[in-house]
CSV table of C-alpha atoms in Angstrom, one decimal:
chain,number,residue,atom,x,y,z
C,9,MET,CA,48.5,-46.7,-11.4
C,10,ARG,CA,51.1,-45.1,-13.6
C,11,LYS,CA,50.1,-43.7,-17.0
C,12,LEU,CA,50.4,-46.3,-19.7
C,13,LYS,CA,53.3,-45.6,-22.0
C,14,ASN,CA,52.6,-48.2,-24.6
C,15,GLU,CA,48.9,-48.5,-25.5
C,16,GLY,CA,49.3,-50.8,-28.5
C,17,GLU,CA,45.8,-52.3,-27.9
C,18,MET,CA,44.2,-49.0,-28.6
C,19,TYR,CA,43.8,-47.0,-31.9
C,20,ARG,CA,45.2,-43.5,-31.7
C,21,GLU,CA,43.4,-42.0,-34.7
C,22,ASP,CA,40.7,-39.5,-33.9
C,23,GLY,CA,37.2,-40.9,-33.7
C,24,GLU,CA,38.3,-44.6,-33.9
C,25,VAL,CA,37.6,-47.3,-31.4
C,26,GLY,CA,39.9,-49.7,-29.7
C,27,LEU,CA,39.7,-52.7,-27.3
C,28,MET,CA,41.8,-53.5,-24.3
C,29,LEU,CA,41.7,-56.7,-22.3
C,30,VAL,CA,42.4,-55.7,-18.7
C,31,LYS,CA,42.2,-57.3,-15.3
C,32,VAL,CA,40.0,-55.3,-13.0
C,33,ASN,CA,41.6,-55.2,-9.5
C,34,ALA,CA,39.3,-54.5,-6.5
C,35,GLY,CA,42.4,-53.7,-4.3
C,36,LEU,CA,44.1,-50.4,-3.9
C,37,ASP,CA,44.4,-49.6,-7.6
C,38,ASN,CA,42.6,-46.2,-8.0
C,39,PHE,CA,42.1,-46.8,-11.7
C,40,TRP,CA,39.4,-49.4,-11.2
C,41,ARG,CA,38.4,-49.0,-7.6
C,42,GLY,CA,36.5,-45.8,-8.3
C,43,MET,CA,34.0,-47.4,-10.7
C,44,LEU,CA,33.1,-50.6,-8.7
C,45,GLU,CA,30.4,-52.1,-8.8
C,46,LYS,CA,29.6,-50.8,-12.3
C,47,LEU,CA,32.8,-52.5,-13.4
C,48,PRO,CA,33.0,-55.9,-11.7
C,49,THR,CA,36.4,-57.5,-11.0
C,50,GLY,CA,38.1,-60.0,-13.2
C,51,MET,CA,39.3,-60.1,-16.8
C,52,LYS,CA,37.2,-57.7,-18.9
C,53,TRP,CA,37.2,-56.3,-22.4
C,54,ILE,CA,37.0,-52.5,-22.2
C,55,GLN,CA,36.2,-50.5,-25.3
C,56,PHE,CA,37.7,-47.0,-25.4
C,57,ARG,CA,37.3,-44.1,-27.8
C,58,LEU,CA,39.7,-41.3,-28.2
C,59,SER,CA,38.1,-38.4,-26.4
C,60,ASP,CA,36.6,-35.4,-28.2
C,61,GLN,CA,37.3,-32.7,-25.7
C,62,PHE,CA,34.6,-30.5,-27.2
C,63,LYS,CA,31.9,-33.0,-26.5
C,64,VAL,CA,32.3,-33.7,-22.8
C,65,LYS,CA,29.0,-34.0,-20.8
C,66,ARG,CA,27.8,-35.1,-17.4
C,67,GLY,CA,27.6,-38.8,-16.8
C,68,LEU,CA,30.3,-39.7,-19.3
C,69,PRO,CA,32.9,-42.3,-18.0
C,70,ILE,CA,36.4,-41.1,-18.9
C,71,THR,CA,40.0,-41.9,-18.5
C,72,PHE,CA,42.3,-39.1,-17.6
C,73,THR,CA,45.8,-38.3,-16.3
C,74,ARG,CA,46.8,-36.3,-13.2
C,75,ASP,CA,50.0,-35.6,-11.5
C,76,LYS,CA,50.8,-36.7,-7.9
C,77,ILE,CA,53.7,-35.7,-5.8
C,78,GLU,CA,55.1,-38.6,-3.7
C,79,LYS,CA,56.5,-38.2,-0.2
C,80,SER,CA,59.9,-38.4,-1.7
C,81,GLY,CA,59.2,-35.4,-3.8
C,82,GLU,CA,59.1,-37.4,-7.0
C,83,LYS,CA,56.3,-36.4,-9.5
C,84,THR,CA,54.2,-39.3,-10.7
C,85,THR,CA,51.7,-39.2,-13.6
C,86,LEU,CA,48.6,-41.4,-12.9
C,87,PHE,CA,46.2,-42.8,-15.4
C,88,GLU,CA,42.7,-43.0,-13.9
C,89,PHE,CA,39.1,-43.8,-14.6
C,90,SER,CA,36.0,-42.0,-13.3
C,91,ARG,CA,32.8,-40.3,-14.4
C,92,ILE,CA,32.1,-36.6,-15.2
C,93,ALA,CA,29.7,-35.1,-12.6
C,94,GLY,CA,30.1,-31.4,-13.2
C,95,LEU,CA,31.1,-29.1,-16.0
C,96,ALA,CA,32.9,-25.7,-16.0
C,97,GLY,CA,30.7,-23.1,-14.3
C,98,ASP,CA,28.8,-25.6,-12.2
C,99,VAL,CA,28.7,-25.1,-8.4
C,100,ILE,CA,29.5,-28.3,-6.5
C,101,PHE,CA,28.8,-29.2,-2.9
C,102,ASN,CA,31.8,-31.2,-1.8
C,103,ASP,CA,30.4,-33.6,0.8
C,104,ARG,CA,33.9,-34.6,1.9
C,105,LYS,CA,35.4,-31.2,2.5
C,106,LYS,CA,32.0,-29.8,3.5
C,107,ARG,CA,32.2,-26.7,1.3
C,108,ILE,CA,30.8,-25.3,-1.9
C,109,GLU,CA,33.1,-25.2,-4.9
C,110,SER,CA,32.9,-23.7,-8.4
C,111,VAL,CA,34.3,-25.8,-11.3
C,112,PRO,CA,36.9,-23.7,-13.1
C,113,LYS,CA,37.0,-22.8,-16.8
C,114,ASN,CA,38.2,-25.6,-19.1
C,115,CYS,CA,37.8,-28.2,-16.3
C,116,VAL,CA,35.4,-31.0,-15.2
C,117,PHE,CA,34.5,-32.4,-11.8
C,118,VAL,CA,34.8,-36.2,-11.7
C,119,VAL,CA,33.2,-38.5,-9.2
C,120,GLY,CA,33.5,-42.3,-9.1
C,121,ASP,CA,30.5,-44.6,-8.7
C,122,PHE,CA,32.1,-46.4,-5.8
C,123,PRO,CA,31.4,-44.6,-2.5
C,124,GLU,CA,35.1,-44.8,-1.4
C,125,SER,CA,36.5,-43.7,-4.8
C,126,VAL,CA,39.4,-41.1,-5.0
C,127,ASP,CA,38.1,-38.4,-7.2
C,128,SER,CA,37.7,-34.6,-7.6
C,129,ARG,CA,36.3,-34.3,-4.1
C,130,ASP,CA,39.8,-35.2,-3.0
C,131,PHE,CA,42.2,-33.8,-5.6
C,132,GLY,CA,40.0,-31.1,-7.3
C,133,ALA,CA,38.7,-30.5,-10.8
C,134,VAL,CA,40.5,-32.1,-13.8
C,135,GLU,CA,41.6,-30.1,-16.8
C,136,ILE,CA,39.8,-31.0,-20.0
C,137,ARG,CA,43.1,-31.4,-21.8
C,138,ARG,CA,44.0,-34.2,-19.4
C,139,ILE,CA,41.0,-36.3,-20.6
C,140,GLU,CA,42.3,-39.1,-22.9
C,141,TYR,CA,39.5,-41.6,-23.6
C,142,THR,CA,35.8,-42.1,-23.1
C,143,VAL,CA,34.6,-45.5,-22.2
C,144,VAL,CA,32.2,-46.7,-24.7
C,145,CYS,CA,31.4,-50.2,-23.4
C,146,THR,CA,32.6,-52.6,-20.8
C,147,HIS,CA,30.6,-55.8,-21.2
C,148,LEU,CA,31.0,-56.8,-24.9
C,149,LYS,CA,29.3,-60.0,-26.2
C,150,GLU,CA,31.5,-62.5,-27.9
C,151,SER,CA,30.0,-61.6,-31.3
C,152,SER,CA,30.8,-57.9,-30.8
C,153,MET,CA,34.4,-58.7,-29.8
C,154,LEU,CA,34.9,-60.9,-32.8
C,155,LYS,CA,33.5,-58.3,-35.1
C,156,ALA,CA,35.8,-55.7,-33.6
C,157,GLU,CA,38.8,-57.8,-34.2
C,158,ILE,CA,38.2,-58.6,-37.8
C,159,SER,CA,36.8,-55.3,-39.0
C,160,LYS,CA,38.2,-51.8,-39.4
C,161,PRO,CA,37.9,-49.6,-36.3
C,162,GLN,CA,35.7,-47.0,-38.0
C,163,HIS,CA,33.2,-49.8,-38.9
C,164,PHE,CA,33.0,-51.1,-35.4
C,165,VAL,CA,29.5,-51.6,-34.1
C,166,ALA,CA,29.3,-52.1,-30.3
C,167,ASP,CA,26.6,-53.8,-28.4
C,168,PHE,CA,25.1,-50.5,-27.3
C,169,GLY,CA,22.4,-52.2,-25.3
C,170,GLN,CA,25.1,-53.1,-22.8
C,171,ILE,CA,26.3,-49.6,-22.6
C,172,GLN,CA,23.2,-48.5,-20.7
C,173,LYS,CA,23.5,-51.4,-18.3
C,174,SER,CA,27.2,-50.8,-17.7
C,175,PHE,CA,27.4,-47.1,-17.5
C,176,GLU,CA,24.0,-45.5,-17.3
C,177,ALA,CA,24.6,-41.8,-17.2
C,178,ARG,CA,23.2,-40.5,-13.9
C,179,LYS,CA,20.4,-38.0,-14.1
C,180,THR,CA,21.3,-36.7,-10.6
C,181,PHE,CA,24.3,-36.7,-8.4
C,182,VAL,CA,23.8,-37.2,-4.7
C,183,ASN,CA,26.0,-34.8,-2.8
C,184,TRP,CA,28.0,-33.0,-5.3
C,185,ARG,CA,25.6,-31.3,-7.8
C,186,SER,CA,22.2,-30.3,-6.5
C,187,LEU,CA,22.9,-26.6,-6.4
C,188,VAL,CA,23.6,-24.3,-9.4
C,189,GLU,CA,25.0,-20.8,-9.3
C,190,VAL,CA,22.5,-18.0,-9.8
C,191,SER,CA,23.2,-15.2,-12.3
C,192,LYS,CA,26.2,-13.0,-11.4
C,193,THR,CA,23.9,-10.1,-10.5
C,194,LEU,CA,20.6,-10.8,-8.9
C,195,LYS,CA,18.1,-8.4,-10.4
C,196,TYR,CA,15.1,-8.6,-8.1
C,197,ASP,CA,13.6,-5.4,-9.6
C,198,SER,CA,13.7,-6.6,-13.2
C,199,GLY,CA,12.7,-10.1,-12.1
C,200,ASP,CA,15.8,-12.2,-13.1
C,201,LEU,CA,16.6,-15.0,-10.7
C,202,LYS,CA,18.0,-18.3,-11.8
C,203,ILE,CA,17.9,-21.4,-9.7
C,204,ASP,CA,18.2,-25.2,-10.0
C,205,ILE,CA,16.2,-27.0,-7.3
C,206,GLY,CA,17.7,-30.4,-8.3
C,207,PRO,CA,16.1,-33.7,-7.3
C,208,GLY,CA,16.0,-32.9,-3.6
C,209,MET,CA,12.3,-32.2,-3.3
C,210,ARG,CA,11.0,-34.9,-5.6
C,211,PRO,CA,8.3,-36.1,-5.9
C,212,THR,CA,6.6,-33.2,-4.0
C,213,LEU,CA,8.1,-30.7,-6.4
C,214,PRO,CA,9.4,-31.8,-9.8
C,215,GLU,CA,12.5,-30.3,-11.3
C,216,SER,CA,10.7,-28.6,-14.2
C,217,GLY,CA,7.2,-27.9,-15.6
C,218,THR,CA,5.8,-26.4,-12.4
C,219,GLU,CA,5.2,-22.8,-11.2
C,220,PHE,CA,5.5,-21.9,-7.6
C,221,ARG,CA,3.8,-19.1,-5.7
C,222,VAL,CA,6.1,-17.7,-3.0
C,223,VAL,CA,6.0,-15.0,-0.4
C,224,GLU,CA,9.0,-13.4,1.4
C,225,ALA,CA,10.1,-15.6,4.3
C,226,ASN,CA,10.1,-14.2,7.8
C,227,GLU,CA,11.4,-15.3,11.3
C,228,ASN,CA,8.0,-16.9,12.1
C,229,VAL,CA,8.5,-19.6,9.5
C,230,LYS,CA,6.8,-22.9,10.6
C,231,ARG,CA,7.9,-26.5,10.6
C,232,GLY,CA,7.0,-28.1,7.3
C,233,THR,CA,7.3,-25.0,5.2
C,234,ILE,CA,9.0,-25.3,1.8
C,235,VAL,CA,11.5,-22.5,1.5
C,236,VAL,CA,14.0,-21.0,-1.0
C,237,PHE,CA,17.3,-20.4,0.8
C,238,SER,CA,20.6,-18.8,-0.1
C,239,LEU,CA,24.2,-19.8,0.6
C,240,ASP,CA,27.3,-17.7,0.0
C,241,PHE,CA,30.6,-19.1,-1.3
C,242,VAL,CA,33.8,-17.9,-2.8
C,243,ASP,CA,34.7,-19.0,-6.3
C,244,GLU,CA,38.1,-19.8,-7.7
C,245,ASN,CA,38.8,-16.2,-8.5
C,246,GLY,CA,38.1,-15.1,-4.9
C,247,SER,CA,34.8,-13.5,-5.7
C,248,LYS,CA,31.9,-13.8,-3.3
C,249,LYS,CA,28.8,-15.3,-5.0
C,250,GLU,CA,25.4,-16.6,-4.0
C,251,ILE,CA,23.5,-19.8,-4.8
C,252,LEU,CA,19.9,-20.6,-4.1
C,253,GLY,CA,18.3,-23.9,-3.1
C,254,LEU,CA,14.9,-25.4,-2.2
C,255,SER,CA,14.2,-27.5,0.9
C,256,ARG,CA,11.7,-28.0,3.8
C,257,VAL,CA,12.0,-26.7,7.3
C,258,VAL,CA,11.9,-29.7,9.7
C,259,GLY,CA,13.6,-28.4,12.8
C,260,LEU,CA,13.4,-25.1,14.8
C,261,ALA,CA,15.7,-23.3,17.2
C,262,GLY,CA,16.4,-25.1,20.4
C,263,GLU,CA,15.4,-28.5,19.1
C,264,SER,CA,17.8,-31.5,19.0
C,265,ILE,CA,18.1,-33.6,15.8
C,266,TYR,CA,20.0,-36.7,14.7
C,267,ASN,CA,22.1,-36.1,11.6
C,268,ASP,CA,22.2,-39.5,9.8
C,269,ARG,CA,25.0,-38.4,7.5
C,270,ALA,CA,27.3,-37.0,10.2
C,271,GLN,CA,26.2,-39.8,12.5
C,272,LYS,CA,25.7,-37.5,15.5
C,273,HIS,CA,23.1,-35.5,17.5
C,274,GLU,CA,23.0,-31.8,16.9
C,275,ARG,CA,21.2,-28.9,18.6
C,276,ILE,CA,19.7,-26.2,16.4
C,277,PRO,CA,21.1,-22.8,17.5
C,278,LYS,CA,19.0,-19.7,18.1
C,279,ASN,CA,17.7,-17.9,15.0
C,280,HIS,CA,18.5,-21.0,12.9
C,281,VAL,CA,16.4,-23.8,11.2
C,282,PHE,CA,17.2,-27.3,10.1
C,283,LEU,CA,16.3,-28.1,6.4
C,284,LEU,CA,15.7,-31.5,4.9
C,285,GLY,CA,14.7,-32.3,1.3
C,286,ASP,CA,11.8,-34.6,0.8
C,287,ASN,CA,14.0,-36.8,-1.4
C,288,ARG,CA,16.2,-37.8,1.5
C,289,SER,CA,18.9,-39.8,-0.4
C,290,LYS,CA,19.4,-37.1,-3.2
C,291,ALA,CA,19.0,-33.8,-1.3
C,292,VAL,CA,21.7,-31.4,-0.3
C,293,ASP,CA,20.5,-29.9,3.0
C,294,SER,CA,21.3,-29.1,6.6
C,295,ARG,CA,22.8,-32.6,7.0
C,296,ASP,CA,25.6,-31.4,4.8
C,297,PHE,CA,26.0,-27.6,5.4
C,298,GLY,CA,24.4,-27.5,8.9
C,299,PRO,CA,21.5,-25.4,10.4
C,300,LEU,CA,20.7,-22.3,8.4
C,301,LYS,CA,20.3,-18.8,9.7
C,302,LEU,CA,16.8,-17.3,9.4
C,303,GLU,CA,18.3,-14.4,7.4
C,304,ASN,CA,19.3,-16.9,4.7
C,305,LEU,CA,15.6,-17.9,4.1
C,306,ARG,CA,14.5,-15.9,1.1
C,307,PHE,CA,11.0,-17.1,0.2
C,308,ALA,CA,8.4,-19.5,1.4
C,309,VAL,CA,6.5,-21.6,-1.1
C,310,GLU,CA,2.7,-21.1,-0.7
C,311,GLY,CA,1.4,-22.9,-3.7
C,312,THR,CA,2.2,-24.7,-6.9
C,313,SER,CA,0.5,-24.7,-10.3
C,314,LYS,CA,1.1,-27.1,-13.2
C,315,PRO,CA,1.1,-25.6,-16.8
C,316,GLU,CA,-2.0,-27.5,-17.9
C,317,GLU,CA,-3.9,-26.3,-14.8
C,318,LYS,CA,-2.9,-22.7,-15.5
C,319,ARG,CA,-4.0,-22.9,-19.1
C,320,ALA,CA,-7.4,-24.4,-18.1
C,321,ALA,CA,-7.9,-21.6,-15.6
C,322,ALA,CA,-7.0,-18.9,-18.2
C,323,LEU,CA,-9.5,-20.4,-20.7
C,324,GLU,CA,-12.2,-20.5,-18.1
C,325,LEU,CA,-11.6,-16.9,-17.0
C,326,GLU,CA,-11.6,-15.8,-20.7
C,327,ASP,CA,-14.9,-17.6,-21.2
C,328,ARG,CA,-16.4,-15.9,-18.2
C,329,VAL,CA,-15.2,-12.5,-19.2
C,330,ASN,CA,-16.5,-12.8,-22.7
C,331,LYS,CA,-20.0,-14.0,-21.5
C,332,ASN,CA,-20.3,-11.1,-19.1
C,333,GLY,CA,-19.2,-8.6,-21.7
C,334,LEU,CA,-16.2,-7.4,-19.5
C,335,ILE,CA,-13.1,-5.8,-21.0
C,336,LEU,CA,-9.9,-7.7,-20.3
C,337,THR,CA,-7.7,-4.6,-20.1
C,338,VAL,CA,-9.6,-3.0,-17.2
C,339,PRO,CA,-7.9,-0.3,-15.0
C,340,ARG,CA,-5.8,-1.6,-12.2
C,341,GLY,CA,-7.7,-1.8,-8.9
C,342,SER,CA,-11.2,-1.9,-10.5
C,343,LYS,CA,-13.8,-4.4,-9.4
C,344,ALA,CA,-13.5,-6.3,-12.7
C,345,SER,CA,-9.7,-6.4,-12.3
C,346,ARG,CA,-9.9,-7.9,-8.8
C,347,ALA,CA,-12.6,-10.3,-9.8
C,348,GLN,CA,-10.6,-11.7,-12.7
C,349,LYS,CA,-7.4,-12.1,-10.7
C,350,GLU,CA,-9.3,-13.7,-7.8
C,351,ALA,CA,-10.9,-16.2,-10.2
C,352,SER,CA,-7.5,-16.9,-11.8
C,353,GLY,CA,-5.8,-17.3,-8.4
C,354,LYS,CA,-8.4,-19.7,-7.0
C,355,ALA,CA,-8.6,-21.8,-10.2
C,356,SER,CA,-4.9,-22.4,-10.6
C,357,TRP,CA,-3.0,-22.3,-7.3
C,358,LYS,CA,-2.8,-25.3,-4.9
C,359,GLU,CA,-0.8,-25.8,-1.8
C,360,PRO,CA,2.1,-28.2,-2.1
C,361,LEU,CA,0.5,-30.7,0.2
C,362,GLY,CA,-3.1,-30.3,-1.2
C,363,GLY,CA,-5.9,-27.9,-0.8
C,364,GLU,CA,-6.2,-24.3,-2.0
C,365,VAL,CA,-4.5,-21.1,-1.2
C,366,LYS,CA,-6.1,-17.7,-1.0
C,367,PRO,CA,-4.9,-15.0,-3.5
C,368,CYS,CA,-2.4,-12.6,-1.9
C,369,ASN,CA,0.3,-10.1,-2.8
C,370,SER,CA,3.2,-12.4,-3.7
C,371,PHE,CA,5.8,-13.4,-6.2
C,372,VAL,CA,5.4,-16.0,-8.9
C,373,TRP,CA,8.4,-18.2,-9.3
C,374,CYS,CA,8.2,-19.9,-12.8
C,375,GLN,CA,10.5,-22.9,-13.3
C,376,LYS,CA,11.3,-23.6,-16.9
C,377,ARG,CA,12.5,-26.8,-18.5
C,378,SER,CA,16.1,-25.5,-18.5
C,379,PHE,CA,15.9,-25.8,-14.7
C,380,ALA,CA,16.1,-22.0,-14.5
C,381,ALA,CA,13.5,-20.1,-12.6
C,382,VAL,CA,12.3,-16.5,-13.2
C,383,LEU,CA,11.1,-14.5,-10.3
C,384,LYS,CA,8.6,-11.8,-11.2
C,385,ASN,CA,6.3,-9.5,-9.3
C,386,SER,CA,2.7,-10.5,-9.4
C,387,ALA,CA,0.1,-8.5,-7.5
C,388,CYS,CA,-3.1,-10.3,-6.8
């Protein structure tokens, strides 16, 4: 659809709201096709707000323009409609081109709600300056439309109860944003390691509020083991970077599996494993990027601990130490030190699938609410 030249139905003043009566076409019109079924066909009142380019966020439905070169060589400007799925700096797994992409500076990655939508997975990221409007509401009640027509734009009060029903901002994005770039320099010695596990392992492992006990992975990894893995990619500047993800080993070398996304049978090569997230519909795993080399397995998750369990264990340990007259700051390696750490380990660490795990030399991987994890050395 060509960019609208005369938008008389809309208000152009910053921050004000306007209405447009449009006919939603389910045919080949990219403007509407990408947002079906959230935007049913027929005559609809669409409420737009002039975009504030400094307040873009994930899940926001927007209209934007992009240029397209026709076969004749003529340049056409398109006016399109989609949803923001990624912001500048995010790392995206493009499920159509089967590659990892980094969203450039001052750009957003848009994905339509309709499975066959034409979006950033096809034409790339959209510059923020090309965003024109945010869609405030698509299903207005008659009373809301009447009020909009007789009142000043800045006094417009939309039926915001309908906004959530019409355009509920997604908390997760299936194939295009489950992996987040780690810090530019991985500092294993100092303990800095950022990771976003995304929704792929829910409900076994939540996205925040849980600490993980991990050990370094080796070639003898077993089926069913939850692992932290790494993937390399090249960003828009040509620099090689690394991202980390979390998944479960379900297939070993020499085995045959059926990839339900690729709709084909695959054989796992030597020195490779096949990974699947427990949340099958949301996970980015080997169904997308293929079997993974053993050398890309970084850590194996041995246990998890919820914050409240760890606090309770710490209080119990402190109570035991005070009753026995022990000193908390005992020399490293002493009997008291080992006893305290053993008690703490047994009290607070559980296997992901239930049961207890013995204390061992390992790393503690602490996932914060910001979906960043800190890796730190923790001798048992």
